[in-house]
CSV table of C-alpha atoms in Angstrom, one decimal:
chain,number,residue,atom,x,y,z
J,1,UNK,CA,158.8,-16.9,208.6
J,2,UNK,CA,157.1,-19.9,210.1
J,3,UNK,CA,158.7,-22.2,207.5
J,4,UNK,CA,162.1,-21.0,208.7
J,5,UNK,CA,161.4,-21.7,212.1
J,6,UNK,CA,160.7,-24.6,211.5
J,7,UNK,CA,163.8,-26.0,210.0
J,8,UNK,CA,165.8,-23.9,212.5
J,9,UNK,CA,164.0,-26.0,215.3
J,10,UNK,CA,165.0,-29.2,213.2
J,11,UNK,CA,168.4,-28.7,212.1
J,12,UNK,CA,169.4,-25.8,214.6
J,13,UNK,CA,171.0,-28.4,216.9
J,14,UNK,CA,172.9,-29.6,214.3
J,15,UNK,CA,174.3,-27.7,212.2
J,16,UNK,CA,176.9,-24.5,213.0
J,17,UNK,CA,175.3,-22.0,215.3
J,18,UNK,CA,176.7,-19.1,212.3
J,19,UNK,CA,173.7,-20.7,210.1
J,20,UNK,CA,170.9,-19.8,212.1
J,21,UNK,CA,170.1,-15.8,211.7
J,22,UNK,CA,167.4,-15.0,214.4
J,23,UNK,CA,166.8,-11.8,212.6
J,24,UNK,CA,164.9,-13.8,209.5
J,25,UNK,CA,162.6,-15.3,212.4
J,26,UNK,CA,162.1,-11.9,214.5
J,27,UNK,CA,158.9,-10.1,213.3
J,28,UNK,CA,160.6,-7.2,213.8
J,29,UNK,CA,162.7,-7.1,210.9
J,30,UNK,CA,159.8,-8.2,208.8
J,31,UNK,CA,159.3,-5.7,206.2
J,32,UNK,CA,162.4,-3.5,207.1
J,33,UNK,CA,165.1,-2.9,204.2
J,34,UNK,CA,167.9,-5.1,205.3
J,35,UNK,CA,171.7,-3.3,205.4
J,36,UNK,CA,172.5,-5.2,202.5
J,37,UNK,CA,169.3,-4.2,201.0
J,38,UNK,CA,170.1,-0.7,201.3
J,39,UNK,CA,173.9,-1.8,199.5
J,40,UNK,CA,171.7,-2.7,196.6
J,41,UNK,CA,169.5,-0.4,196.0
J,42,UNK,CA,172.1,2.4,196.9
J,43,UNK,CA,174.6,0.3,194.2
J,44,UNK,CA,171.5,0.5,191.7
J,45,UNK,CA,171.2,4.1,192.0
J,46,UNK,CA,174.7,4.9,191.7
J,47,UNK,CA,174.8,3.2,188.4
J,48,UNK,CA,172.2,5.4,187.1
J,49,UNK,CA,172.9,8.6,188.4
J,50,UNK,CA,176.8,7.5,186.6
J,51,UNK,CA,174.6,6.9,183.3
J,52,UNK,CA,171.8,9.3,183.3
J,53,UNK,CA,173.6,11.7,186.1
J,54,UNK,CA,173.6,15.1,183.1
J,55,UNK,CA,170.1,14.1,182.3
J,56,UNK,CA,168.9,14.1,185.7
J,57,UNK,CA,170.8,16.7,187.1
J,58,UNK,CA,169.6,19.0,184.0
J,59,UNK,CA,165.5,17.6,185.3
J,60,UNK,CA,166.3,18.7,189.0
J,61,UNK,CA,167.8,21.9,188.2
J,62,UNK,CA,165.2,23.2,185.5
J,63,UNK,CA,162.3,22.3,188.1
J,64,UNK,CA,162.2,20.4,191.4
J,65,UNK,CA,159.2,17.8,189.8
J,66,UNK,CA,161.2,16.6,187.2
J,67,UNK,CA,162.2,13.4,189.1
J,68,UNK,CA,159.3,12.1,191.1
J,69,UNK,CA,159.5,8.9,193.3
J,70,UNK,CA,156.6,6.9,194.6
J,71,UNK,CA,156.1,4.2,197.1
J,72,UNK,CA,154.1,1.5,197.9
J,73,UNK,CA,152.5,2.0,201.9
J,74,UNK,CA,155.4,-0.9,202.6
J,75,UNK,CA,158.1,-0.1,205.1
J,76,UNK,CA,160.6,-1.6,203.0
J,77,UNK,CA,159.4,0.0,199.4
J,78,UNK,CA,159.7,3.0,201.6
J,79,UNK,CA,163.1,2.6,202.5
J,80,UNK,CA,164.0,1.6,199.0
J,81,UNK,CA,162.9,4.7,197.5
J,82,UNK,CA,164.6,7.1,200.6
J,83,UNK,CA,167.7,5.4,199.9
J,84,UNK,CA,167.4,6.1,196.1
J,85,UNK,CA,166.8,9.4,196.2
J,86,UNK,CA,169.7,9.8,198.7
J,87,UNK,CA,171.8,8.7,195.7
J,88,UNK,CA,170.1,10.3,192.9
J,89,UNK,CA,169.6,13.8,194.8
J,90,UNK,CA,172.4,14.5,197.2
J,91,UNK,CA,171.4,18.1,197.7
J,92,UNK,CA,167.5,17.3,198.2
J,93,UNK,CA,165.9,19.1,195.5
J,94,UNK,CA,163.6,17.1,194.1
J,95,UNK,CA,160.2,17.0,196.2
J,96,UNK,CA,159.7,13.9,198.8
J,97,UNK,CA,158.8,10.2,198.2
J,98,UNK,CA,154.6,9.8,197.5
J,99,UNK,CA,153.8,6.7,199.2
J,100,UNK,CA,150.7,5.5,198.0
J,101,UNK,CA,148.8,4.0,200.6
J,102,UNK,CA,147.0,0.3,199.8
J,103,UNK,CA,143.5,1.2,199.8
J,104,UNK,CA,144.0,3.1,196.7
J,105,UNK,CA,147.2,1.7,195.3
J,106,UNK,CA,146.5,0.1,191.3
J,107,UNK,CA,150.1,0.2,190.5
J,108,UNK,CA,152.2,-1.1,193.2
J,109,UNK,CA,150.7,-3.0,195.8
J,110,UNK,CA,148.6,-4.3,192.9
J,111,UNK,CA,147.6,-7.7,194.5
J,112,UNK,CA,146.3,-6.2,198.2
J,113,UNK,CA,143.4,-4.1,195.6
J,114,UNK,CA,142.0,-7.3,193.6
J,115,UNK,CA,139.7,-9.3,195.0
J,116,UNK,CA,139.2,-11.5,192.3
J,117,UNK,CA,143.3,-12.1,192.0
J,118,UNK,CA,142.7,-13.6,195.5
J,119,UNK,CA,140.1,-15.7,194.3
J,120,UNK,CA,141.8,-17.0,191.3
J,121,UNK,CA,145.1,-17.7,193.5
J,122,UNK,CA,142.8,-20.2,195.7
J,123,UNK,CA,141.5,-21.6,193.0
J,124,UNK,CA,144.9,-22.9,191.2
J,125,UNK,CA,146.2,-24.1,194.4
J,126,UNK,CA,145.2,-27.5,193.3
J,127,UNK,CA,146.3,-27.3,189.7
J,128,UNK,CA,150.0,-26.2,191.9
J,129,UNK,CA,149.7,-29.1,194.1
J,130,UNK,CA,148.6,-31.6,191.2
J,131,UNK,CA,152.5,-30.2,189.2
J,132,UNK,CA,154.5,-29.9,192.4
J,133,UNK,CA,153.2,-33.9,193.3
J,134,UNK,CA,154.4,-35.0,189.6
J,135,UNK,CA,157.7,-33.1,190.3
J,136,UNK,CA,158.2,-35.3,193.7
J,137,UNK,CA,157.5,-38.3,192.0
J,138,UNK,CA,160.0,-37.6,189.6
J,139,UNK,CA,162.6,-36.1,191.4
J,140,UNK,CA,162.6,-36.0,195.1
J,141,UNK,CA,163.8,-39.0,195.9
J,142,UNK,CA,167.2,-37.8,194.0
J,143,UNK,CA,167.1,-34.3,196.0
J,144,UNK,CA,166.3,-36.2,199.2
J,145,UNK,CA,169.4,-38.3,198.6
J,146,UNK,CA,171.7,-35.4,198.0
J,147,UNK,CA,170.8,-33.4,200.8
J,148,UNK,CA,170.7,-36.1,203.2
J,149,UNK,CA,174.3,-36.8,202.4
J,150,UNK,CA,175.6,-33.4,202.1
J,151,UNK,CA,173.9,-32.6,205.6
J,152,UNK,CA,174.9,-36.0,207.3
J,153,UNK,CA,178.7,-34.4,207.1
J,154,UNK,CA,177.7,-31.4,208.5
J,155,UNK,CA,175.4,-33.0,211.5
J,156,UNK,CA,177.6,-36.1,212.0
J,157,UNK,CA,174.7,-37.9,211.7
J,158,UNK,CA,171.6,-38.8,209.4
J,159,UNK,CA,168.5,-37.2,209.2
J,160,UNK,CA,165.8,-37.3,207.0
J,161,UNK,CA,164.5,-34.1,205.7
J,162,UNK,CA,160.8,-33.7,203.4
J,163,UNK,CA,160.7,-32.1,200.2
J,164,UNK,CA,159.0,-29.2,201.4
J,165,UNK,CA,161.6,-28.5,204.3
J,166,UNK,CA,164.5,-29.1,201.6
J,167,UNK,CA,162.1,-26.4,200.0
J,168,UNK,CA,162.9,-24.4,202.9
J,169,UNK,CA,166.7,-25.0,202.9
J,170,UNK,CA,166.7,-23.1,199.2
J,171,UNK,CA,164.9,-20.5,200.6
J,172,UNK,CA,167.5,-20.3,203.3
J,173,UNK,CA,170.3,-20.1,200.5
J,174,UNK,CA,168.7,-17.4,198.9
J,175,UNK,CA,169.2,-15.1,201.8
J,176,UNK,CA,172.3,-16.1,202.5
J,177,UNK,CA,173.5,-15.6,199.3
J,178,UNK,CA,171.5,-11.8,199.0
J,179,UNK,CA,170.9,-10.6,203.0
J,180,UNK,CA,174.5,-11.9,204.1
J,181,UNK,CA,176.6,-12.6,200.7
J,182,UNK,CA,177.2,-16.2,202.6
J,183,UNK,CA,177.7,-18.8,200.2
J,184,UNK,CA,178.8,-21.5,202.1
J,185,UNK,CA,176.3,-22.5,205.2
J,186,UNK,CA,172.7,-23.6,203.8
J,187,UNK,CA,173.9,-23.4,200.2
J,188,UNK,CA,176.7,-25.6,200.8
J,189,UNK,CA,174.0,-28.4,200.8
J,190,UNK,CA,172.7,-28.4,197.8
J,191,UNK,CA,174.8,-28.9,194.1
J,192,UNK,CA,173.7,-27.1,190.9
J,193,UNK,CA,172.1,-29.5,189.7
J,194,UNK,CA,169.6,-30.0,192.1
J,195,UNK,CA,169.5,-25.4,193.3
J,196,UNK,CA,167.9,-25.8,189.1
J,197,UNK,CA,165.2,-28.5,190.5
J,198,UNK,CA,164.3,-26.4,193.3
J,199,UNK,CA,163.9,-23.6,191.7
J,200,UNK,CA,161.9,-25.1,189.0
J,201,UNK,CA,160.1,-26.3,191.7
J,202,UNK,CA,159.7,-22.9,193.0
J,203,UNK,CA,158.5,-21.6,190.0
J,204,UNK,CA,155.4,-24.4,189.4
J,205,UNK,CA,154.0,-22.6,191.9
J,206,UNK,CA,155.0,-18.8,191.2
J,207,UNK,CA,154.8,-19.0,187.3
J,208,UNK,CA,151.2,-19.9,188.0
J,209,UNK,CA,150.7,-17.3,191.2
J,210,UNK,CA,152.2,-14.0,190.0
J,211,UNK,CA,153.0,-15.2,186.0
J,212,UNK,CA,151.6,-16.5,182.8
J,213,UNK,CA,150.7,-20.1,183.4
J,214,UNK,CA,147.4,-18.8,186.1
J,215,UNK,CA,144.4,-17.5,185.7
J,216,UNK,CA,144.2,-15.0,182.5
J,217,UNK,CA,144.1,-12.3,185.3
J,218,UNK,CA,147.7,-12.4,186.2
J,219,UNK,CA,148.5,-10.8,182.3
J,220,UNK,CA,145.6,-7.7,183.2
J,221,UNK,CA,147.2,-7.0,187.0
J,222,UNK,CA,149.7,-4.9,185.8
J,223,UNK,CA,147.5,-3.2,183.4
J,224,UNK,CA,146.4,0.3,185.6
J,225,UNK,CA,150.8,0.6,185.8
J,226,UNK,CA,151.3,0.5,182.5
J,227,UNK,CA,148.5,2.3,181.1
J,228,UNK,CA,150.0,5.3,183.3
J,229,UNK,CA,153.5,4.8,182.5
J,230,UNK,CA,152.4,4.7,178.6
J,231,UNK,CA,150.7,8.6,179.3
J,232,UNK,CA,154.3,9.5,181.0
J,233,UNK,CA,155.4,8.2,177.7
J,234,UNK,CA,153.4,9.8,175.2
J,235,UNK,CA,153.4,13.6,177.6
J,236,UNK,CA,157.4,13.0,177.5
J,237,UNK,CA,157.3,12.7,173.4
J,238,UNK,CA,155.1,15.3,173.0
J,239,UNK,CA,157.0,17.3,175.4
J,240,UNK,CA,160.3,16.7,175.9
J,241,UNK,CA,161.3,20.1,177.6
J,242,UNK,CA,158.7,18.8,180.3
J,243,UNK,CA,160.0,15.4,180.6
J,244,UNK,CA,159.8,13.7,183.7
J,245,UNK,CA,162.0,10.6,185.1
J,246,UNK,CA,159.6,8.5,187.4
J,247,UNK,CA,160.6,6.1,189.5
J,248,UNK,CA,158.6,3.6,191.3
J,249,UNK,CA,159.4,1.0,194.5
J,250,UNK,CA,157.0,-1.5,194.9
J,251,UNK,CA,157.4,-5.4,195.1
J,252,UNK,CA,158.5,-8.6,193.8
J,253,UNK,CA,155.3,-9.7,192.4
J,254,UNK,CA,154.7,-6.0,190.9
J,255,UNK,CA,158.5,-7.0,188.7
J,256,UNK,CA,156.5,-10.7,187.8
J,257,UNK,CA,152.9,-8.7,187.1
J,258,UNK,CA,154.6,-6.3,184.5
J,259,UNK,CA,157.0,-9.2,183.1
J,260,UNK,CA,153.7,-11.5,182.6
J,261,UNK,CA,151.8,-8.3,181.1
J,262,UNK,CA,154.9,-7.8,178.4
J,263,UNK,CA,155.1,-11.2,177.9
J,264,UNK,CA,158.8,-11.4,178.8
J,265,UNK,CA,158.7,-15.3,179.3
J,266,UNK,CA,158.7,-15.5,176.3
J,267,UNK,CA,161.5,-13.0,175.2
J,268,UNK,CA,163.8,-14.5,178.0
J,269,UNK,CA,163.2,-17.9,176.6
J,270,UNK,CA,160.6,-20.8,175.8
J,271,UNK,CA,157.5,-19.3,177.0
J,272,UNK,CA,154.6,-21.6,175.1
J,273,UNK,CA,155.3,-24.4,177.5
J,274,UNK,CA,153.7,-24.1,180.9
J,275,UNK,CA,156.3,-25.3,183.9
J,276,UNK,CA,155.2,-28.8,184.7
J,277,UNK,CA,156.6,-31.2,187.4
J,278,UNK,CA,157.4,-33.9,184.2
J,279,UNK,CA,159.2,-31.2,182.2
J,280,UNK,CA,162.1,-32.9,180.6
J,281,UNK,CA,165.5,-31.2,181.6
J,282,UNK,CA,166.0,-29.3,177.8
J,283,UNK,CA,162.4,-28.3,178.3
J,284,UNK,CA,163.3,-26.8,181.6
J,285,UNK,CA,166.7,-25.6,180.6
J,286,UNK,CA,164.7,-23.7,177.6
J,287,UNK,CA,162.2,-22.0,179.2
J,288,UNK,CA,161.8,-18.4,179.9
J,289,UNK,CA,160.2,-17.6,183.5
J,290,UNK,CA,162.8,-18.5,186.2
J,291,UNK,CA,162.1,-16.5,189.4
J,292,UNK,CA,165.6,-16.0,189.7
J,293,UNK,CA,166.2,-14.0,186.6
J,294,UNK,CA,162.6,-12.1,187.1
J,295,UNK,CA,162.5,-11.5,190.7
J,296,UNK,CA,165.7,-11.8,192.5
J,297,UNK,CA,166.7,-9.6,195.6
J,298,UNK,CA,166.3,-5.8,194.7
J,299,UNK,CA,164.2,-7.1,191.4
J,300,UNK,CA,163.8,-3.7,188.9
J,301,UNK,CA,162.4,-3.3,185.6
J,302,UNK,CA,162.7,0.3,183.7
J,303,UNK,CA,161.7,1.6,180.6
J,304,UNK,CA,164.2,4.3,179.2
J,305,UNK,CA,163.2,6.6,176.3
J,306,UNK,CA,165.6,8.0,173.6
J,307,UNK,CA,165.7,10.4,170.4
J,308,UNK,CA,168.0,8.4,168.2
J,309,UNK,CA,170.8,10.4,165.8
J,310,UNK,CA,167.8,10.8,163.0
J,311,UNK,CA,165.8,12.2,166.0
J,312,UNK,CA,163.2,8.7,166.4
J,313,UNK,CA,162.0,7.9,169.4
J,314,UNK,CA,163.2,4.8,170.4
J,315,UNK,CA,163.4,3.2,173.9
J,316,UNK,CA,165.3,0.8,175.6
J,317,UNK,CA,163.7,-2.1,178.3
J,318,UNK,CA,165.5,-3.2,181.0
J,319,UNK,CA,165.0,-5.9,183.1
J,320,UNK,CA,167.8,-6.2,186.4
J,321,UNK,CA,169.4,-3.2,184.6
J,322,UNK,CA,170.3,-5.7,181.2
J,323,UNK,CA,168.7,-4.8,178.1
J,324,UNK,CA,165.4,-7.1,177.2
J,325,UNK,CA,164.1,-7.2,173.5
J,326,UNK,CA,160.7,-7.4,172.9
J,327,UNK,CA,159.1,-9.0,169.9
J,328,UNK,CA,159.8,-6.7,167.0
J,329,UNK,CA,162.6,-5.3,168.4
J,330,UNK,CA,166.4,-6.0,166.9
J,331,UNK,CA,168.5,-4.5,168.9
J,332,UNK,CA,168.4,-2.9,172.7
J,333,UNK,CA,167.3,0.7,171.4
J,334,UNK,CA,164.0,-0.3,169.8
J,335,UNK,CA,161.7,2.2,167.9
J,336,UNK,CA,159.0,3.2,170.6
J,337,UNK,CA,156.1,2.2,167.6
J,338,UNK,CA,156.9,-1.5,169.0
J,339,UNK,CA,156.6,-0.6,172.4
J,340,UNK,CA,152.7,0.3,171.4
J,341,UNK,CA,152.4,-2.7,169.4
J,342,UNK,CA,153.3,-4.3,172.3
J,343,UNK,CA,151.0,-2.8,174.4
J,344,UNK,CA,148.1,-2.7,172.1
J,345,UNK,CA,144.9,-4.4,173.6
J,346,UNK,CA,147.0,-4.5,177.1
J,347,UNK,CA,146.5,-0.9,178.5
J,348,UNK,CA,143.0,0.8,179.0
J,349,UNK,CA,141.4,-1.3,180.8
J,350,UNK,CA,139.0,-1.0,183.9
J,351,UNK,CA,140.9,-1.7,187.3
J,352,UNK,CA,138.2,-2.0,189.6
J,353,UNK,CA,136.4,-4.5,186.8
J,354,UNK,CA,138.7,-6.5,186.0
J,355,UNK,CA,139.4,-7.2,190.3
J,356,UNK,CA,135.9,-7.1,191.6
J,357,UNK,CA,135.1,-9.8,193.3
J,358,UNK,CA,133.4,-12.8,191.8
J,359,UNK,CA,130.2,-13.2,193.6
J,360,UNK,CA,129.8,-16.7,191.9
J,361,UNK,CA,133.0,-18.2,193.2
């Protein structure tokens, strides 16, 4: 919020009063689902229900607790999942959201309950700084250049703008482009070519924050989540007449914790490479973690299970709601054994040990 400010206070004089949206600034809105937040998630839901609408409908009417919703204590991931449910459960069957509060929440609000995850963050904020300078060297005079002139016909005039306020202006874009489906104010300043630098500048710092080029931690924080979902699994296999669909509204960084944990930069793409500031463009081209395929707006991740036609369980991962195959799988409908093989030496493991706090550090 204060980052925004601050490019408002610089370029609000010049540039079209339509650009600045006080409601990104005002702390009031922090944290609330915005209107088009609600389109999304509402949009999300009414694709499922139209997919799975005879499975669900057949959970909800053999017992109310065979859809269950939870909620991290956020406002927003509260809204998220009323809005859902709305959707999924016009008639209000199925029993109310469980919002998990943060003191005791291990599978949403994952980050707030590990101390040592906050430790390890400080810790590679110089390894970020070292990566985002070699990208500057390389590239931001380039990206200064181009925004300067794009911005000098808006403003009628030149001004000089930092890397880290040109930062900013992609920020901007982003909710433009998702909060107000406006494409041409803050984005209109910046060509493709250099929205890929800035995101790969981006992601320097959030592949090593929330993904797999940080601290070993960051492929263990979504461990607690998945060792729960993979009981859900196994009770559902064992017991499919007592199946239950579970649905679960958290955050961002939960979407990047359970893509590091599976591994996924490496099924979307060149994972072996960490992101570095000298990446060459096919290096950055090829690799797999780009925040904006991971984590965009109304980020989701879901793990569907299936009996196939010789009765096998198989399941299907999505990722945005667009199949994602793991390792071992060939086609979108993978046999569940690969799932576990996945998993293997993931799940199981000691929460509060893995995040207590490192008295050493």
């Amino acid at each position: 919020m204060d980052s925004i400010k601050g490019i408002y206070a610089v370029l609000g004089p010049h540039v079209p009063e339509s650009w600045i949206k006080m409601e990104l600034v005002n702390a009031k809105h922090d944290g609330i689902l915005a209107p088009s937040g609600e389109r999304e998630i509402s949009g999300i839901a009414s694709r499922m229900a139209k997919r799975h609408g005879e499975f669900i409908g057949h959970l909800v009417e053999k017992r109310q607790n065979g859809l269950r919703l939870f909620s991290s204590e956020w406002q927003r991931s509260q809204e998220s999942a009323r809005v859902f449910r709305e959707v999924v459960d016009p008639d209000n069957r199925t029993p109310p959201v469980v919002v998990v509060p943060a003191i005791n929440d291990t599978t949403m609000a994952i980050r707030f309950a590990c101390p040592r995850w906050n430790q390890a963050r400080e810790q590679g904020a110089q390894d970020i700084a070292r990566e985002t300078e070699a990208f500057d060297a390389i590239h931001g005079q380039r990206v200064q250049m181009q925004v300067s002139h794009r911005l000098a016909l808006v403003a009628k005039r030149a001004i000089s703008l930092s890397l880290e306020e040109i930062s900013n202006i992609y920020t901007l874009c982003g909710y433009d482009m998702s909060l107000f489906d406006e494409a041409g104010h803050w984005c209109s300043l910046l060509d493709t070519h250099t929205l890929s630098l800035l995101e790969l500048r981006s992601d320097i710092k959030y592949s090593r924050v929330y993904g797999p080029y940080g601290p070993s931690l960051n492929r263990r924080m979504a461990c607690a989540l998945f060792t729960q979902i993979g009981r859900e699994i196994e009770r559902a296999l064992a017991d499919p007449e007592n199946a239950v669909s579970t649905f679960r509204f958290a955050h961002a960084e939960t979407v990047m914790f359970i893509s590091t944990l599976l591994e996924l930069e490496s099924a979307l793409g060149n994972g072996r490479l960490a992101i570095a500031g000298n990446m060459t463009q096919e290096q950055a081209q090829a690799r797999g973690f780009k925040t904006s395929r991971l984590a965009p707006f109304s980020a989701n991740i879901g793990i569907e299970i299936y009996r196939d036609q010789d009765s096998q369980a198989v399941f299907s991962l999505l990722l945005n709601e667009a199949p994602v195959l793991l390792p071992g799988c060939k086609d979108a409908l993978c046999p569940v054994d690969v799932l576990r093989s996945n998993l293997a030496g993931k799940i199981g493991c000691d929460f509060e040990k893995e995040c207590a706090a490192d008295s050493k550090a």
